[in-house]
PDB file of C-alpha atoms in Angstrom:
ATOM      1  CA  MET A1465       9.356 -47.220   0.112  1.00  0.00           C
ATOM      2  CA  SER A1466      11.065 -45.055   2.699  1.00  0.00           C
ATOM      3  CA  ARG A1467       8.795 -43.210   5.188  1.00  0.00           C
ATOM      4  CA  ALA A1468      10.753 -40.024   4.371  1.00  0.00           C
ATOM      5  CA  PHE A1469       8.745 -39.669   1.167  1.00  0.00           C
ATOM      6  CA  VAL A1470       5.279 -40.265   2.634  1.00  0.00           C
ATOM      7  CA  LYS A1471       3.219 -37.277   3.734  1.00  0.00           C
ATOM      8  CA  GLU A1472       2.105 -37.548   7.333  1.00  0.00           C
ATOM      9  CA  ASP A1473      -1.339 -36.388   8.382  1.00  0.00           C
ATOM     10  CA  ASP A1474      -1.153 -32.732   9.452  1.00  0.00           C
ATOM     11  CA  ALA A1475      -4.570 -32.707  11.118  1.00  0.00           C
ATOM     12  CA  GLY A1476      -3.220 -32.459  14.643  1.00  0.00           C
ATOM     13  CA  ALA A1477      -0.471 -29.931  13.876  1.00  0.00           C
ATOM     14  CA  PRO A1478      -1.092 -26.367  15.053  1.00  0.00           C
ATOM     15  CA  GLU A1479      -1.600 -23.888  12.247  1.00  0.00           C
ATOM     16  CA  GLU A1480       1.496 -21.810  11.593  1.00  0.00           C
ATOM     17  CA  ARG A1481       0.855 -18.065  11.997  1.00  0.00           C
ATOM     18  CA  VAL A1482       2.404 -16.248   9.056  1.00  0.00           C
ATOM     19  CA  ASP A1483       1.904 -12.492   8.978  1.00  0.00           C
ATOM     20  CA  LEU A1484       1.932 -10.293   5.919  1.00  0.00           C
ATOM     21  CA  PRO A1485       5.261  -8.504   5.480  1.00  0.00           C
ATOM     22  CA  ILE A1486       5.476  -4.955   6.833  1.00  0.00           C
ATOM     23  CA  SER A1487       7.589  -2.434   4.934  1.00  0.00           C
ATOM     24  CA  GLU A1488      10.749  -1.140   6.564  1.00  0.00           C
ATOM     25  CA  HIS A1489      10.009   2.388   5.282  1.00  0.00           C
ATOM     26  CA  PRO A1490       8.293   4.995   7.468  1.00  0.00           C
ATOM     27  CA  ASN A1491       4.519   4.637   7.069  1.00  0.00           C
ATOM     28  CA  LEU A1492       3.762   8.101   5.676  1.00  0.00           C
ATOM     29  CA  VAL A1493       0.092   8.635   4.820  1.00  0.00           C
ATOM     30  CA  THR A1494      -2.020  11.378   3.295  1.00  0.00           C
ATOM     31  CA  PRO A1495      -5.301  12.275   5.041  1.00  0.00           C
ATOM     32  CA  ALA A1496      -7.101  10.021   2.536  1.00  0.00           C
ATOM     33  CA  GLY A1497      -4.599   7.244   3.250  1.00  0.00           C
ATOM     34  CA  LEU A1498      -5.211   7.499   6.987  1.00  0.00           C
ATOM     35  CA  GLN A1499      -8.948   7.143   6.389  1.00  0.00           C
ATOM     36  CA  MET A1500      -8.302   4.172   4.085  1.00  0.00           C
ATOM     37  CA  LEU A1501      -6.336   2.459   6.886  1.00  0.00           C
ATOM     38  CA  ARG A1502      -9.204   3.043   9.324  1.00  0.00           C
ATOM     39  CA  ASP A1503     -11.689   1.680   6.781  1.00  0.00           C
ATOM     40  CA  LYS A1504      -9.583  -1.443   6.163  1.00  0.00           C
ATOM     41  CA  CYS A1505      -9.343  -2.119   9.917  1.00  0.00           C
ATOM     42  CA  GLN A1506     -13.106  -1.775  10.256  1.00  0.00           C
ATOM     43  CA  GLU A1507     -13.751  -3.942   7.190  1.00  0.00           C
ATOM     44  CA  TYR A1508     -11.689  -6.855   8.504  1.00  0.00           C
ATOM     45  CA  GLU A1509     -12.928  -6.471  12.097  1.00  0.00           C
ATOM     46  CA  THR A1510     -16.482  -6.758  10.767  1.00  0.00           C
ATOM     47  CA  GLU A1511     -15.575  -9.782   8.647  1.00  0.00           C
ATOM     48  CA  ARG A1512     -13.900 -11.449  11.652  1.00  0.00           C
ATOM     49  CA  ALA A1513     -16.974 -10.870  13.824  1.00  0.00           C
ATOM     50  CA  LYS A1514     -19.236 -12.374  11.140  1.00  0.00           C
ATOM     51  CA  LEU A1515     -17.006 -15.433  10.807  1.00  0.00           C
ATOM     52  CA  LYS A1516     -16.987 -15.996  14.563  1.00  0.00           C
ATOM     53  CA  GLU A1517     -20.809 -15.900  14.566  1.00  0.00           C
ATOM     54  CA  HIS A1518     -21.079 -18.091  11.453  1.00  0.00           C
ATOM     55  CA  ASP A1519     -23.175 -21.261  11.693  1.00  0.00           C
ATOM     56  CA  ASP A1520     -20.942 -23.197   9.287  1.00  0.00           C
ATOM     57  CA  GLU A1521     -18.018 -23.936  11.611  1.00  0.00           C
ATOM     58  CA  LEU A1522     -15.840 -25.468   8.869  1.00  0.00           C
ATOM     59  CA  ALA A1523     -16.246 -22.487   6.522  1.00  0.00           C
ATOM     60  CA  ALA A1524     -15.555 -20.047   9.351  1.00  0.00           C
ATOM     61  CA  GLN A1525     -12.446 -21.930  10.450  1.00  0.00           C
ATOM     62  CA  SER A1526     -11.046 -22.043   6.920  1.00  0.00           C
ATOM     63  CA  HIS A1527     -11.427 -18.264   6.361  1.00  0.00           C
ATOM     64  CA  LEU A1528     -10.752 -16.996   9.880  1.00  0.00           C
ATOM     65  CA  PRO A1529      -6.926 -17.364   9.803  1.00  0.00           C
ATOM     66  CA  ARG A1530      -6.696 -15.238   6.640  1.00  0.00           C
ATOM     67  CA  VAL A1531      -8.988 -12.591   8.121  1.00  0.00           C
ATOM     68  CA  GLU A1532      -7.016 -12.581  11.383  1.00  0.00           C
ATOM     69  CA  GLN A1533      -3.866 -12.065   9.317  1.00  0.00           C
ATOM     70  CA  GLU A1534      -5.463  -9.077   7.548  1.00  0.00           C
ATOM     71  CA  VAL A1535      -6.646  -7.608  10.869  1.00  0.00           C
ATOM     72  CA  ARG A1536      -3.115  -7.790  12.303  1.00  0.00           C
ATOM     73  CA  TYR A1537      -1.619  -6.223   9.161  1.00  0.00           C
ATOM     74  CA  TRP A1538      -4.038  -3.296   8.905  1.00  0.00           C
ATOM     75  CA  GLU A1539      -4.011  -2.603  12.647  1.00  0.00           C
ATOM     76  CA  GLU A1540      -0.202  -2.422  12.560  1.00  0.00           C
ATOM     77  CA  ARG A1541      -0.282  -0.129   9.522  1.00  0.00           C
ATOM     78  CA  LEU A1542      -2.774   2.147  11.294  1.00  0.00           C
ATOM     79  CA  ARG A1543      -0.733   2.089  14.508  1.00  0.00           C
ATOM     80  CA  SER A1544       2.467   3.006  12.666  1.00  0.00           C
ATOM     81  CA  ALA A1545       0.872   5.623  10.366  1.00  0.00           C
ATOM     82  CA  ILE A1546       2.602   8.993  10.164  1.00  0.00           C
ATOM     83  CA  PRO A1547       0.002  11.466   8.846  1.00  0.00           C
ATOM     84  CA  VAL A1548       1.472  14.228   6.676  1.00  0.00           C
ATOM     85  CA  ASP A1549      -0.270  17.608   6.755  1.00  0.00           C
ATOM     86  CA  LEU A1550      -0.431  18.518   3.078  1.00  0.00           C
ATOM     87  CA  ALA A1551      -0.977  22.193   3.952  1.00  0.00           C
ATOM     88  CA  GLY A1552       2.596  22.260   5.253  1.00  0.00           C
ATOM     89  CA  GLN A1553       4.157  20.831   2.109  1.00  0.00           C
ATOM     90  CA  PRO A1554       6.175  23.125  -0.201  1.00  0.00           C
ATOM     91  CA  ARG A1555       4.179  24.538  -3.091  1.00  0.00           C
ATOM     92  CA  ASP A1556       7.154  25.161  -5.377  1.00  0.00           C
ATOM     93  CA  SER A1557       8.630  21.652  -5.403  1.00  0.00           C
ATOM     94  CA  VAL A1558       7.475  18.042  -5.396  1.00  0.00           C
ATOM     95  CA  ALA A1559       7.092  16.465  -1.956  1.00  0.00           C
ATOM     96  CA  PHE A1560       4.956  13.781  -0.310  1.00  0.00           C
ATOM     97  CA  GLY A1561       1.282  14.220  -1.213  1.00  0.00           C
ATOM     98  CA  ALA A1562       1.935  16.308  -4.309  1.00  0.00           C
ATOM     99  CA  VAL A1563      -0.204  15.882  -7.396  1.00  0.00           C
ATOM    100  CA  VAL A1564       2.280  16.290 -10.235  1.00  0.00           C
ATOM    101  CA  THR A1565       1.562  16.750 -13.918  1.00  0.00           C
ATOM    102  CA  VAL A1566       4.467  15.734 -16.135  1.00  0.00           C
ATOM    103  CA  GLU A1567       5.011  15.822 -19.867  1.00  0.00           C
ATOM    104  CA  ASP A1568       6.787  12.912 -21.528  1.00  0.00           C
ATOM    105  CA  GLU A1569       9.053  12.978 -24.591  1.00  0.00           C
ATOM    106  CA  ALA A1570       6.023  12.487 -26.871  1.00  0.00           C
ATOM    107  CA  GLY A1571       4.319  15.583 -25.444  1.00  0.00           C
ATOM    108  CA  GLU A1572       1.703  13.602 -23.514  1.00  0.00           C
ATOM    109  CA  HIS A1573       0.701  14.738 -20.037  1.00  0.00           C
ATOM    110  CA  HIS A1574       0.435  12.320 -17.104  1.00  0.00           C
ATOM    111  CA  VAL A1575      -0.753  13.059 -13.564  1.00  0.00           C
ATOM    112  CA  TYR A1576       0.681  11.300 -10.519  1.00  0.00           C
ATOM    113  CA  GLN A1577       0.081  11.734  -6.807  1.00  0.00           C
ATOM    114  CA  ILE A1578       2.883  10.847  -4.392  1.00  0.00           C
ATOM    115  CA  VAL A1579       1.261   8.777  -1.617  1.00  0.00           C
ATOM    116  CA  GLY A1580       1.999   6.209   1.092  1.00  0.00           C
ATOM    117  CA  GLU A1581       2.754   2.606   0.237  1.00  0.00           C
ATOM    118  CA  ASP A1582      -0.692   1.279   1.173  1.00  0.00           C
ATOM    119  CA  GLU A1583      -2.391   4.010  -0.870  1.00  0.00           C
ATOM    120  CA  ALA A1584      -0.442   3.318  -4.049  1.00  0.00           C
ATOM    121  CA  ASP A1585      -2.545   2.471  -7.096  1.00  0.00           C
ATOM    122  CA  PRO A1586      -0.510   3.027 -10.276  1.00  0.00           C
ATOM    123  CA  GLN A1587      -3.543   2.589 -12.552  1.00  0.00           C
ATOM    124  CA  ALA A1588      -5.179   5.518 -10.713  1.00  0.00           C
ATOM    125  CA  GLY A1589      -1.987   7.596 -10.901  1.00  0.00           C
ATOM    126  CA  LYS A1590      -1.128   7.123  -7.208  1.00  0.00           C
ATOM    127  CA  VAL A1591       2.510   6.159  -6.754  1.00  0.00           C
ATOM    128  CA  SER A1592       4.288   5.213  -3.539  1.00  0.00           C
ATOM    129  CA  TYR A1593       6.778   7.745  -2.243  1.00  0.00           C
ATOM    130  CA  VAL A1594       9.431   4.996  -2.295  1.00  0.00           C
ATOM    131  CA  SER A1595       8.854   4.158  -5.979  1.00  0.00           C
ATOM    132  CA  PRO A1596      11.489   5.049  -8.596  1.00  0.00           C
ATOM    133  CA  LEU A1597       9.144   7.629 -10.165  1.00  0.00           C
ATOM    134  CA  ALA A1598       8.412   9.389  -6.866  1.00  0.00           C
ATOM    135  CA  ARG A1599      12.092   9.391  -5.949  1.00  0.00           C
ATOM    136  CA  ALA A1600      12.969  10.933  -9.319  1.00  0.00           C
ATOM    137  CA  LEU A1601      10.291  13.619  -8.854  1.00  0.00           C
ATOM    138  CA  ASP A1602      11.178  14.414  -5.220  1.00  0.00           C
ATOM    139  CA  GLY A1603      12.321  18.026  -4.918  1.00  0.00           C
ATOM    140  CA  ALA A1604      11.720  18.869  -8.578  1.00  0.00           C
ATOM    141  CA  ALA A1605      10.191  22.228  -9.495  1.00  0.00           C
ATOM    142  CA  VAL A1606       8.000  23.258 -12.415  1.00  0.00           C
ATOM    143  CA  GLY A1607      10.116  23.253 -15.577  1.00  0.00           C
ATOM    144  CA  ASP A1608      12.622  20.718 -14.244  1.00  0.00           C
ATOM    145  CA  LEU A1609      13.532  17.703 -16.355  1.00  0.00           C
ATOM    146  CA  ILE A1610      13.837  14.461 -14.414  1.00  0.00           C
ATOM    147  CA  THR A1611      14.919  10.992 -15.459  1.00  0.00           C
ATOM    148  CA  TRP A1612      12.604   8.169 -14.428  1.00  0.00           C
ATOM    149  CA  LYS A1613      14.712   4.999 -14.303  1.00  0.00           C
ATOM    150  CA  ARG A1614      12.413   2.171 -15.401  1.00  0.00           C
ATOM    151  CA  PRO A1615      12.976  -1.497 -16.234  1.00  0.00           C
ATOM    152  CA  ALA A1616      11.639  -0.705 -19.718  1.00  0.00           C
ATOM    153  CA  GLY A1617      14.256   2.007 -20.101  1.00  0.00           C
ATOM    154  CA  ASP A1618      14.856   5.480 -18.765  1.00  0.00           C
ATOM    155  CA  GLN A1619      12.240   8.113 -19.551  1.00  0.00           C
ATOM    156  CA  GLU A1620      12.738  11.846 -19.374  1.00  0.00           C
ATOM    157  CA  LEU A1621       9.826  13.844 -17.959  1.00  0.00           C
ATOM    158  CA  GLU A1622       9.264  17.569 -17.518  1.00  0.00           C
ATOM    159  CA  VAL A1623       7.408  18.766 -14.432  1.00  0.00           C
ATOM    160  CA  VAL A1624       4.512  20.929 -15.678  1.00  0.00           C
ATOM    161  CA  VAL A1625       2.267  21.469 -12.621  1.00  0.00           C
ATOM    162  CA  ILE A1626       2.587  20.804  -8.874  1.00  0.00           C
ATOM    163  CA  GLY A1627      -0.486  20.880  -6.632  1.00  0.00           C
ATOM    164  CA  TYR A1628      -1.951  19.317  -3.504  1.00  0.00           C
ATOM    165  CA  GLU A1629      -5.397  17.841  -2.817  1.00  0.00           C
ATOM    166  CA  GLU A1630      -6.318  18.755   0.732  1.00  0.00           C
TER     167      GLU A1630
END
């Protein structure tokens, strides 16, 4: 059999450092998002310190590269954060940080907050400002009809309420 098809022992090879991808979009954050970034940095710094003190060298070595990767990611996100003062956002139209209540074609109301990418949690109604829904809502006023372009098909929504959580 040719040696080209036999796996060589990788034990002596240096571990490749692969970082988590960073978005090319500006890192806009709400006040809550800025605190979340600080908390994530602290969480992974604490985990890294515990792993470096760990008695089980093998376990620490196997988890440390992933934790180091997380530390680098969250520190970069915190460093590049652009806090948005929600008090300065327009009250008559949808902008970053807005909490928007919309009514769908069936008459059901849904509430979404436009947040930074790291804050996004669609199940909790927090959508990234670069998402199709947030882009469709951007600049809309109460009473406006917007079209949310979705993979499942376009959906028309009416903006019912615009507010801000400060």
